Short mmCIF file of C-alpha atoms in Angstrom, two decimals:
data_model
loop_
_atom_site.label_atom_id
_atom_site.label_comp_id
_atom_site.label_asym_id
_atom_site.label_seq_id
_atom_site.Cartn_x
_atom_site.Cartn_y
_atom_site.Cartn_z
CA UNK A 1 -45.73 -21.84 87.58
CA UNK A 2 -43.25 -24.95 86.82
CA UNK A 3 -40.58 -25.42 85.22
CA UNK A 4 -42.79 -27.12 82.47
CA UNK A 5 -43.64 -23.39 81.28
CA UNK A 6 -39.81 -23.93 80.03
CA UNK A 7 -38.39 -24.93 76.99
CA UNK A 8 -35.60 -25.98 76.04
CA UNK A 9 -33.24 -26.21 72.65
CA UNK A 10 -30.14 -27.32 74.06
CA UNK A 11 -28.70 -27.32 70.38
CA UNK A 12 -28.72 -24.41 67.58
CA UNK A 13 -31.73 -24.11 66.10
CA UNK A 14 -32.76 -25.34 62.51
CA UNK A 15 -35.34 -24.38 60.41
CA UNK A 16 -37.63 -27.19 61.15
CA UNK A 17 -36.77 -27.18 64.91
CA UNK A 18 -37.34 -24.12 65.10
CA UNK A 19 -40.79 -23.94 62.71
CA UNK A 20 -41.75 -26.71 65.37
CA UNK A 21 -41.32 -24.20 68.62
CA UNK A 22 -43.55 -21.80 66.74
CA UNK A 23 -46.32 -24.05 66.04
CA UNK A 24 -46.44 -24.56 69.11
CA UNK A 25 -46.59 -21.32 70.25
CA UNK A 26 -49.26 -20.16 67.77
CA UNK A 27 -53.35 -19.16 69.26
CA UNK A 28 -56.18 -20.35 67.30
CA UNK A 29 -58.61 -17.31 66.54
CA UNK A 30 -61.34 -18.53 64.69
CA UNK A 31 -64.17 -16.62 63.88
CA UNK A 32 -67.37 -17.75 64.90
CA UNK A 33 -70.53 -18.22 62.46
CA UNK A 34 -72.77 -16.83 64.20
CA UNK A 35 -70.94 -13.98 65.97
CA UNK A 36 -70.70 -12.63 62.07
CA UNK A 37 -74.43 -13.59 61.52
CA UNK A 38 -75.45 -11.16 64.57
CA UNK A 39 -73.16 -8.42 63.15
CA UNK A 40 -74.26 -8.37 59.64
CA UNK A 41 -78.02 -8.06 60.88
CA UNK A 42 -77.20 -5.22 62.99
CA UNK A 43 -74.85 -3.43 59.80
CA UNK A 44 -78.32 -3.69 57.33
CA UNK A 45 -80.30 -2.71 60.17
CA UNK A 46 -78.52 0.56 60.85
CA UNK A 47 -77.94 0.72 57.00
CA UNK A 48 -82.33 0.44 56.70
CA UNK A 49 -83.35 2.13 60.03
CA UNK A 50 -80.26 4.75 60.19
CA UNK A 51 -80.70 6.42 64.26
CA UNK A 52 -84.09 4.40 65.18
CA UNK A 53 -82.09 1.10 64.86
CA UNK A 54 -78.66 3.22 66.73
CA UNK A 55 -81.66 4.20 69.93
CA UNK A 56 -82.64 0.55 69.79
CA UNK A 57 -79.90 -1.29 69.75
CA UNK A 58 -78.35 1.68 72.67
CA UNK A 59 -81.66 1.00 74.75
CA UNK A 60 -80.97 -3.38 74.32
CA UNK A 61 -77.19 -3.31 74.57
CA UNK A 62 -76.40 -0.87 76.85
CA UNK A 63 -79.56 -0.17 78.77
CA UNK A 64 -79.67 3.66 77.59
CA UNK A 65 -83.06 5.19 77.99
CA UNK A 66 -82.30 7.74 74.94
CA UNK A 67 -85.42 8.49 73.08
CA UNK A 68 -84.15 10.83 70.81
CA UNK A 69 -80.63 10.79 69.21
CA UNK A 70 -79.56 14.26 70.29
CA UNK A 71 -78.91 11.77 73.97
CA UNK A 72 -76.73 10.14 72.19
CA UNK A 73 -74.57 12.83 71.80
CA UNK A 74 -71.68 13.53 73.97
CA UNK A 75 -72.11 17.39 74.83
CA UNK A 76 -69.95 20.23 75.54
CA UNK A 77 -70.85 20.39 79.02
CA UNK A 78 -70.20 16.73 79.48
CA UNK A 79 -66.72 16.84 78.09
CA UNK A 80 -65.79 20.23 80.09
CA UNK A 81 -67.32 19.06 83.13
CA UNK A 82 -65.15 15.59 82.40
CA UNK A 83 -61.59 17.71 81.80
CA UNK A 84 -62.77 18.98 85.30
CA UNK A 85 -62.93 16.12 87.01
CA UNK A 86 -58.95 14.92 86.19
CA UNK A 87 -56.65 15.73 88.88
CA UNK A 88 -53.99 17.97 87.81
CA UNK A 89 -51.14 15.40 87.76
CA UNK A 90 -53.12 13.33 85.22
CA UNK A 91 -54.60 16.32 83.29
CA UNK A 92 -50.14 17.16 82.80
CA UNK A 93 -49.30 13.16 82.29
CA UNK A 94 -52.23 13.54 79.45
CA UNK A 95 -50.57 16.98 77.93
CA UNK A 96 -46.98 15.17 78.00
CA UNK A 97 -48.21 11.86 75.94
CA UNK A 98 -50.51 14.06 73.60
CA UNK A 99 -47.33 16.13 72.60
CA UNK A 100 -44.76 13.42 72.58
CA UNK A 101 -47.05 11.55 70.24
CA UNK A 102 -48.03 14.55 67.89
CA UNK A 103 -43.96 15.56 67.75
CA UNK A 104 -43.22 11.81 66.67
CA UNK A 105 -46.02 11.04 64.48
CA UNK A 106 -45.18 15.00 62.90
CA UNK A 107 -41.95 13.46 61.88
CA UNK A 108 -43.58 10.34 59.84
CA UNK A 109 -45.39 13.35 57.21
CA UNK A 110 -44.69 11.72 53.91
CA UNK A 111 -42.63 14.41 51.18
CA UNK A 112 -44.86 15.06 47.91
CA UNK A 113 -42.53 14.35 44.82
CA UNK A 114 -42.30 16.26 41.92
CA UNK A 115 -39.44 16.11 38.75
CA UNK A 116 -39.13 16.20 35.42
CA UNK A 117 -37.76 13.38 33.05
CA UNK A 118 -35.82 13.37 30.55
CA UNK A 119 -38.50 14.52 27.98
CA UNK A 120 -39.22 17.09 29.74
CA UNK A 121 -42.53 15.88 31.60
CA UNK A 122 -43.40 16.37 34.93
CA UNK A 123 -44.14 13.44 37.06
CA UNK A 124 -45.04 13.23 40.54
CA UNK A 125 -47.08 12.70 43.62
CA UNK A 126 -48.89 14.52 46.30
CA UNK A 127 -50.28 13.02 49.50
CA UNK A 128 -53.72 14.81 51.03
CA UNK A 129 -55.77 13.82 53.78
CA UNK A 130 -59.20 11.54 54.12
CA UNK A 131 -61.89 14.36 54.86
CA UNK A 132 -63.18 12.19 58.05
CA UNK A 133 -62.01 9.33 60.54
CA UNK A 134 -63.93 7.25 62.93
CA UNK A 135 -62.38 6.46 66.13
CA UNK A 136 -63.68 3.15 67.98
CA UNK A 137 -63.11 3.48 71.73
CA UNK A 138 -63.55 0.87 73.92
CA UNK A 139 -66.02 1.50 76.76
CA UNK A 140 -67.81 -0.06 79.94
CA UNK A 141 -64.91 -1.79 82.19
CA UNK A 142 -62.29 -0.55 80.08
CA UNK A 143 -61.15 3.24 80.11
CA UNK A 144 -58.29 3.90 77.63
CA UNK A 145 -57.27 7.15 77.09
CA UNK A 146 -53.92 5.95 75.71
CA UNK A 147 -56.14 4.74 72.85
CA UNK A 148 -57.82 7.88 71.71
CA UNK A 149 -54.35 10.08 71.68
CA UNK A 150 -52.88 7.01 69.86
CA UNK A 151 -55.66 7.19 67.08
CA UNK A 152 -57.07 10.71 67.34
CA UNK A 153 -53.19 12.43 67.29
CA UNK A 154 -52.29 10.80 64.02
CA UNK A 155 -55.30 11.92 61.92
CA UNK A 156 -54.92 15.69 63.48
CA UNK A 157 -51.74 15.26 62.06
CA UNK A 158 -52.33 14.04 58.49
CA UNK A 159 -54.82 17.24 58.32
CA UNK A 160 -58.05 14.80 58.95
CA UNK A 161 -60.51 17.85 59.08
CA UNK A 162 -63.58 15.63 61.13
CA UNK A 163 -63.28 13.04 63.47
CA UNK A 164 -65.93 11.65 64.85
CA UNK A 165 -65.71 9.28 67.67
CA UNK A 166 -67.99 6.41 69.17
CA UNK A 167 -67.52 4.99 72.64
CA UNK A 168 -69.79 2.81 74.43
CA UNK A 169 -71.65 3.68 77.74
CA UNK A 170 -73.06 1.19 78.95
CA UNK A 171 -75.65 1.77 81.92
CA UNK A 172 -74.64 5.50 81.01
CA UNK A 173 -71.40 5.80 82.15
CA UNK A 174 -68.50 7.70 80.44
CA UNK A 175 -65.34 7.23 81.69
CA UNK A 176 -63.92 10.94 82.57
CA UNK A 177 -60.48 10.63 81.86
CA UNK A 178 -61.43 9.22 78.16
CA UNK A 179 -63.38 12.41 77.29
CA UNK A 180 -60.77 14.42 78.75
CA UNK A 181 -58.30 12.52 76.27
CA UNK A 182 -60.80 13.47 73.83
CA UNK A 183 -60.79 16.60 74.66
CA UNK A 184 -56.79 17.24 74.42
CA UNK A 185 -56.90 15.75 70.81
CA UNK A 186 -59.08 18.10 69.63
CA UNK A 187 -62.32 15.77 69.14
CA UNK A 188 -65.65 17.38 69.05
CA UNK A 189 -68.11 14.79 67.74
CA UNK A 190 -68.41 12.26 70.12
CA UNK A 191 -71.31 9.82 70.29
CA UNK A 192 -72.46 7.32 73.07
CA UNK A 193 -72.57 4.51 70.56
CA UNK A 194 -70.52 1.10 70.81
CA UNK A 195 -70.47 -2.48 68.84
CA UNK A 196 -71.01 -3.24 65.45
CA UNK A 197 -73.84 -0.69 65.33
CA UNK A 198 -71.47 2.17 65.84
CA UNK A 199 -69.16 0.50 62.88
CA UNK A 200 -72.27 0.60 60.57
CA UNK A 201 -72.74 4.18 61.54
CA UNK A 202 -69.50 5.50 60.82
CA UNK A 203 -69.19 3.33 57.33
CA UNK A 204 -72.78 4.19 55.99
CA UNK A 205 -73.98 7.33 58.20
CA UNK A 206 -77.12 7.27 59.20
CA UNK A 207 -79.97 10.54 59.66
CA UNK A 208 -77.18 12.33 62.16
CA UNK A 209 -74.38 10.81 61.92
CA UNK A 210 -72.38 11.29 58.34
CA UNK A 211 -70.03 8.74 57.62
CA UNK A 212 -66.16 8.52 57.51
CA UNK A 213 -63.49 7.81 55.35
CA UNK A 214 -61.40 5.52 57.29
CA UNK A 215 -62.27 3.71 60.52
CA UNK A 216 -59.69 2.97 63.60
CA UNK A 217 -59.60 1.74 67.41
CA UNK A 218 -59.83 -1.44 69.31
CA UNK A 219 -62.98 -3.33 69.93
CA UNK A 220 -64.15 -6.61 71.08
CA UNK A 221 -65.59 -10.08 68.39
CA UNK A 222 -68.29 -7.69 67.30
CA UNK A 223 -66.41 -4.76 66.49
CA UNK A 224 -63.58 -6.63 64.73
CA UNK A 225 -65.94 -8.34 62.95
CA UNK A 226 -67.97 -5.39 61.78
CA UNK A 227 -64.26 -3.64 60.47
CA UNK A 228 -64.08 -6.56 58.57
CA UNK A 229 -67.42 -6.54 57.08
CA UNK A 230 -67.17 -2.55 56.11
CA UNK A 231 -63.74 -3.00 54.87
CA UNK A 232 -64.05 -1.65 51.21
CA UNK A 233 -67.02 0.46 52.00
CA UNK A 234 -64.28 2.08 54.09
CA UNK A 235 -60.98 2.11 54.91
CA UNK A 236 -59.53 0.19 58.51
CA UNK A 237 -56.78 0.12 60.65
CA UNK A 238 -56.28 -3.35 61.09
CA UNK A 239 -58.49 -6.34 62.98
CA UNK A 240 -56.26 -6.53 65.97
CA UNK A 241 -55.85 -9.44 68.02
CA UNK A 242 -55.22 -10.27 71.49
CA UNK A 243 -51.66 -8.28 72.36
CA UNK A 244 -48.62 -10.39 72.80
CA UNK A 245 -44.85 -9.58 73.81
CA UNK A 246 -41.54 -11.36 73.24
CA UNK A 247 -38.83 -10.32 75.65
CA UNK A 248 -35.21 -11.40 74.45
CA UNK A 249 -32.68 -11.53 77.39
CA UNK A 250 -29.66 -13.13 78.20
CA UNK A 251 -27.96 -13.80 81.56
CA UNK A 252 -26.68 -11.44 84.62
CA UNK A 253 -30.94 -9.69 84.15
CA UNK A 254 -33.26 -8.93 86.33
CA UNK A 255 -35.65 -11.68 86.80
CA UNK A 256 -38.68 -9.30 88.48
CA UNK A 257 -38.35 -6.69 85.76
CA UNK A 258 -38.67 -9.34 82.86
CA UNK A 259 -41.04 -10.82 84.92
CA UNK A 260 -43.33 -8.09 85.13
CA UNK A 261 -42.76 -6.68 81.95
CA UNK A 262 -44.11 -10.37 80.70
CA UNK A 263 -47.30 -9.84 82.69
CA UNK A 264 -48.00 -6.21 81.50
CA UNK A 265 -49.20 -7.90 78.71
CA UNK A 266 -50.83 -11.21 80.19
CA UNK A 267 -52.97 -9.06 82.31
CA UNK A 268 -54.73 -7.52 79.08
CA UNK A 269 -56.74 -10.59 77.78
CA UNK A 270 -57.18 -14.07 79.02
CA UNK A 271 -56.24 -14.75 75.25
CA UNK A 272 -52.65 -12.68 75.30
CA UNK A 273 -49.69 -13.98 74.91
CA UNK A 274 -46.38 -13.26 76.56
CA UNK A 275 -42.94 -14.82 75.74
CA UNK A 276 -39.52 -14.99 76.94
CA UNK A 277 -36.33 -16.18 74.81
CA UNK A 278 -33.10 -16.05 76.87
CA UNK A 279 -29.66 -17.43 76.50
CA UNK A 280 -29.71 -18.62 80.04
CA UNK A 281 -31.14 -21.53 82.27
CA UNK A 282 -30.73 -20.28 85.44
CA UNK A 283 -32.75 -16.62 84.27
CA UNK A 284 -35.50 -18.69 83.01
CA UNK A 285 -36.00 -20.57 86.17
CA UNK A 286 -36.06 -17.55 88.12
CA UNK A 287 -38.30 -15.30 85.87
CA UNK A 288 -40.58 -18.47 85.83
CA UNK A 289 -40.18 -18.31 89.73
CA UNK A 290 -40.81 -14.50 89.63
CA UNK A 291 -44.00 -14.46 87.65
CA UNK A 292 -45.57 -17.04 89.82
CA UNK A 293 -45.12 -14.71 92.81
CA UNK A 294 -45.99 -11.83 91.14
CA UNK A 295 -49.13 -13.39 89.27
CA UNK A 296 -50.72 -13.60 93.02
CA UNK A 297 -50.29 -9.87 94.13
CA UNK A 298 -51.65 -8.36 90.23
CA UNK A 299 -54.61 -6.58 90.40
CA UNK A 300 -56.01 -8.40 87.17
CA UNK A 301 -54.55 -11.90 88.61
CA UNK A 302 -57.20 -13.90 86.85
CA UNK A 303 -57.08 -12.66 83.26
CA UNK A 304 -53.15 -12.69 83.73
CA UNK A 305 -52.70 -16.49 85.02
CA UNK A 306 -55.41 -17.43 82.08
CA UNK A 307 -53.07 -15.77 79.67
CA UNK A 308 -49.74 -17.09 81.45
CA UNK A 309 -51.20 -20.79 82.05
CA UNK A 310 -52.43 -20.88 77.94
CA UNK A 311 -50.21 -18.72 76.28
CA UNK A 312 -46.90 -18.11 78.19
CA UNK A 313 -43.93 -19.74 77.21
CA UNK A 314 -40.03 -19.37 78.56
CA UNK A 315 -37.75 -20.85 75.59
CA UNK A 316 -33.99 -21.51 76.46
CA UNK A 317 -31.77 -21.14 73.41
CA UNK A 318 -27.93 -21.59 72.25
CA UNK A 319 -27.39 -18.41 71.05
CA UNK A 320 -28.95 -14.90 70.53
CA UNK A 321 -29.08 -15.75 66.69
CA UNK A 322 -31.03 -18.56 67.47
CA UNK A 323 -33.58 -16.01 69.54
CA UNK A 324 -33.64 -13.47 66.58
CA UNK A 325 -34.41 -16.38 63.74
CA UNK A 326 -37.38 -17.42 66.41
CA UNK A 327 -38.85 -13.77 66.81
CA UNK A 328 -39.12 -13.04 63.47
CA UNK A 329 -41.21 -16.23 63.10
CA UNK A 330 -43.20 -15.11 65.59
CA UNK A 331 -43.36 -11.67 64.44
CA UNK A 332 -44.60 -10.25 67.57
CA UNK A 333 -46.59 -6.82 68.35
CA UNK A 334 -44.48 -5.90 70.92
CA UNK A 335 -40.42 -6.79 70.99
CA UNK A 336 -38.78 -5.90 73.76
CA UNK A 337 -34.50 -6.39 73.49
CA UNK A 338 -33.70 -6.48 77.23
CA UNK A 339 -29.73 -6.85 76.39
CA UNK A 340 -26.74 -4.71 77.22
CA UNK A 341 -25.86 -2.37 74.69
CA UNK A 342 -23.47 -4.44 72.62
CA UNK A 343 -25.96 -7.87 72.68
CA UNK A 344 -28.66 -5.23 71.40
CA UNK A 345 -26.65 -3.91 68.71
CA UNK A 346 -25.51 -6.95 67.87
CA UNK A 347 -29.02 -8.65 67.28
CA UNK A 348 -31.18 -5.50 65.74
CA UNK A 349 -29.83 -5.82 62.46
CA UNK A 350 -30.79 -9.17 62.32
CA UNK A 351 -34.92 -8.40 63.19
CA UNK A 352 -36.71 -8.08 60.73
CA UNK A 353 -40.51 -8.92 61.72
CA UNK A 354 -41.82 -6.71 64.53
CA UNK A 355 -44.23 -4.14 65.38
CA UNK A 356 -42.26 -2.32 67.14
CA UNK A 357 -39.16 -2.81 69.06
CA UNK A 358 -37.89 -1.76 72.82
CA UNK A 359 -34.06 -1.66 73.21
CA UNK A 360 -32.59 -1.86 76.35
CA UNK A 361 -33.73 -2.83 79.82
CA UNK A 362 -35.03 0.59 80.77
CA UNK A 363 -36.96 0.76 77.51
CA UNK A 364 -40.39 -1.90 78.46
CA UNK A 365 -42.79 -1.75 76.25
CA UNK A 366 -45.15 -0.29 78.72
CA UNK A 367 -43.32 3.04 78.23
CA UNK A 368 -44.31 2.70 74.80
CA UNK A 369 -48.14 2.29 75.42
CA UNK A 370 -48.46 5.32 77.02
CA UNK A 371 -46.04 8.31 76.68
CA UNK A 372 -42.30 7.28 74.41
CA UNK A 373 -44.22 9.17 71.40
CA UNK A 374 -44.43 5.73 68.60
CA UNK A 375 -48.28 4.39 68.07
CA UNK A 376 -48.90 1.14 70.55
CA UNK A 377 -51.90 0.46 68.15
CA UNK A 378 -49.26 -2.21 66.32
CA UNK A 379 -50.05 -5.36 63.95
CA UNK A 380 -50.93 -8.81 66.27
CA UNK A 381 -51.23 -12.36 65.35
CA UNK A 382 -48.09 -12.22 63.04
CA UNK A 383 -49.07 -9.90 61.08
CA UNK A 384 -45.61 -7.88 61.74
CA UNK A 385 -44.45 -9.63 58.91
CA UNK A 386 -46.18 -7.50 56.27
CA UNK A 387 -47.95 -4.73 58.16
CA UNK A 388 -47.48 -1.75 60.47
CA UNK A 389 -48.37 0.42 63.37
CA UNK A 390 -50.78 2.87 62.97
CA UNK A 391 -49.60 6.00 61.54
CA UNK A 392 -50.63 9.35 59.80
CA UNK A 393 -50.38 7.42 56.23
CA UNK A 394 -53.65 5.72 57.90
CA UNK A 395 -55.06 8.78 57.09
CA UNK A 396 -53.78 10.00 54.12
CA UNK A 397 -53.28 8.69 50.44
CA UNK A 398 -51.48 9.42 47.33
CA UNK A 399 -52.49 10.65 43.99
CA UNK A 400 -49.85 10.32 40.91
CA UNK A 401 -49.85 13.14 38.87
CA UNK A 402 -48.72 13.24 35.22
CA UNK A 403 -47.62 16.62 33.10
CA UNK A 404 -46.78 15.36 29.21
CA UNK A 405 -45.61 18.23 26.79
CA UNK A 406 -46.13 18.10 23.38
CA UNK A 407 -42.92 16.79 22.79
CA UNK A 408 -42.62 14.62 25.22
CA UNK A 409 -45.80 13.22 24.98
CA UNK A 410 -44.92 12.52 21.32
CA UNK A 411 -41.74 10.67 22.28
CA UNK A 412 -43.75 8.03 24.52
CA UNK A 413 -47.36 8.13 22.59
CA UNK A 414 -46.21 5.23 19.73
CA UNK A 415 -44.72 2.68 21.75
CA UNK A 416 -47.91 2.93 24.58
CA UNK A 417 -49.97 2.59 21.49
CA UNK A 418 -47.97 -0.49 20.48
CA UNK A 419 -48.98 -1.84 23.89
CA UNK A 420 -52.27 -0.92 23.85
CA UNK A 421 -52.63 -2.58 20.83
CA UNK A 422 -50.99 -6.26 22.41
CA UNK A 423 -53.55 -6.13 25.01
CA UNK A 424 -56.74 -6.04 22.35
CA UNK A 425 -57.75 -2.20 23.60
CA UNK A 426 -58.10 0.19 20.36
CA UNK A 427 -59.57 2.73 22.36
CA UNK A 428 -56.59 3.04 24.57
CA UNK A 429 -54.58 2.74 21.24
CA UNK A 430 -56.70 5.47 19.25
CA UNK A 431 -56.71 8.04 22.12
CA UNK A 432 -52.77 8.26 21.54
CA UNK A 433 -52.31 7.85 17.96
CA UNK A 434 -54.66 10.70 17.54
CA UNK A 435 -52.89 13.14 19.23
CA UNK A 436 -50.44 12.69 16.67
CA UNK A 437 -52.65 13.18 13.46
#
């Protein structure tokens, strides 16, 4: 890369210089026509034809040759022989994420609430658990494990009592290490189903399959497209986006860690986006030198130096005030404070749009993908700025609950009926008044 990957604001930002740096920052996602077209076919097809259309579209889209939908089925052998086949190192890395996550996400378990008022009613709430989830895994090239202890952990935890989850095999292969993740969350329905078909599935059941309460997990234009679609019939996690990361530094770093934390995110998606704010020339220049030679030696070079070339951006500013007022415009996935200890304290009050945050330059947000114990399935596209990461509330919800005594009940009843009766309803109005006859 060149310096033209650089940007810089040589004075303190204002709000329309710095509006302007984040338009030009912001990916266009549009959703295509016809990619929504193809998915609400296949949703009424699986909706009309229930498993025969699941076999048909397995046989067309992944080349199965299941006949019968009992093949589609993941079995207990398959999984056991799969939890096998990890080495022991990984089967122990797998343990240590699943119970970091499940003591983190045990924390998060909302309080019921329950008082009386003044006139003696009692008022509250009570959280319970959807009876099912559906977990969307990604399959074929991809294999991510981190991904089904990220989703599966959270509904275990909220007291889901079935998961189901769907993963994709194309040509018939299962990645090992994703049923053995399975496995360690305590998943027993798993079906060899992927794309929007599998979404139908889960939101309207079919013959064998019975459907969920709440759908979750990654997924390529199809699959977000189908969450989208089913959203109401069910509910969703979110319709993620490509991931992105903002790294906020300032000088005296270390240009090859920044640099490669930058590209643990480029190497994702050729559509990913990964950002650097910093205080200091001279550390922009040489993370921009850094991630040139490092782009050459990564494994995924290609999809990284798309990403880099069309989404990555280095932006020199005055201040670290100027850096905070730019990330929460941006309101990235992933923020990652790479500051000394007083910088970082300094600025963390002042985010307030983030998915979730890294503090600290031996905190990068790949520790947080796989095994610091916080969800990595986080908000994208700016969406920070009024949602959150996955959690167990994804899998619960709340039910008021009201307790009127006589007397209290009689205190309250005249004035609801006087309200009632300024909104035109003299049913609502009746149904109190004659409680007191």
């Amino acid at each position: 890369m060149t310096q033209n990957k650089i940007i810089r604001c040589d004075s303190p930002l204002t709000e329309d210089s710095a509006r302007a740096i984040h338009q030009r920052l912001l990916r266009t996602h549009q959703q295509q026509d016809s990619t929504e077209t193809i998915v609400k076919a296949i949703i009424e097809s699986v909706g009309k034809n229930g498993d025969a259309a699941l076999l048909d579209y397995s046989r067309r889209f992944d080349r199965l040759k299941a006949t019968r939908i009992e093949e589609l089925r993941v079995s207990r052998e398959e999984i056991t022989a799969a939890v096998k086949s990890i080495s022991t190192p990984l089967r122990k890395a797998l343990d240590l994420a699943a119970d970091r996550i499940e003591d983190f996400h045990r924390r998060q378990l909302p309080q019921d609430l329950d008082y009386k008022d003044s006139l003696g009613n009692n008022l509250g709430s009570r959280w319970t658990a959807v009876d099912a989830a559906g977990l969307y895994v990604p399959g074929g090239t991809a294999s991510y494990p981190s991904s089904v202890l990220m989703n599966a952990i959270p509904a275990k935890v909220a007291g889901v009592a079935r998961i189901t989850m769907v993963v994709p095999s194309p040509d018939n292969r299962l990645s090992p290490l994703v049923l053995a993740a399975a496995d360690r969350a305590g998943i027993r329905e798993i079906w060899r189903i992927g794309g929007a078909q599998a979404i139908a599935a889960l939101a309207y059941g079919t013959e064998s399959i019975r459907p969920v309460d709440v759908i979750t997990g990654p997924g390529n234009e199809f699959v977000a497209a189908a969450k989208r679609l089913v959203y109401g019939q069910v509910g969703i996690d979110s319709i993620a986006g490509p991931s992105e990361i903002l790294v906020i530094s300032e000088a005296g770093n270390h240009p090859e860690w920044l640099a490669a934390d930058l590209l643990s995110q480029a190497e994702h998606d050729p559509e990913a986006q990964a950002i650097l704010i910093t205080t200091d020339l001279p550390l922009a220049e040489a993370v921009d030198r850094a991630v040139t030679a490092q782009l050459v030696k990564l494994q995924r070079s290609e999809i990284a130096t798309a990403s880099w070339q069309n989404h990555g951006a280095i932006i020199v500013v005055p201040s670290l005030d100027d850096a905070a007022t730019l990330a929460n415009l941006i309101a990235p996935e992933h923020l990652q404070l790479s500051l000394g200890a007083e910088s970082a304290e300094a600025i963390l009050p002042k985010i307030r749009h983030a998915g979730a945050i890294f503090i600290g330059n031996h905190s990068p947000e790949a520790i947080g993908d796989y095994i610091a114990g916080p969800n990595h399935v986080l908000p994208t596209n700016g969406t920070a700025r009024f949602s959150s990461g996955l959690g167990v509330l994804n899998f619960m919800k709340r039910s008021s609950i009201i307790a009127c005594t006589a007397a209290g009940f009689g205190e309250l009843a005249e004035a609801a009926a006087l309200l009632a009766d300024a909104e035109g309803l003299a049913g609502h109005a009746k149904s109190l008044r004659i409680r007191g006859n």
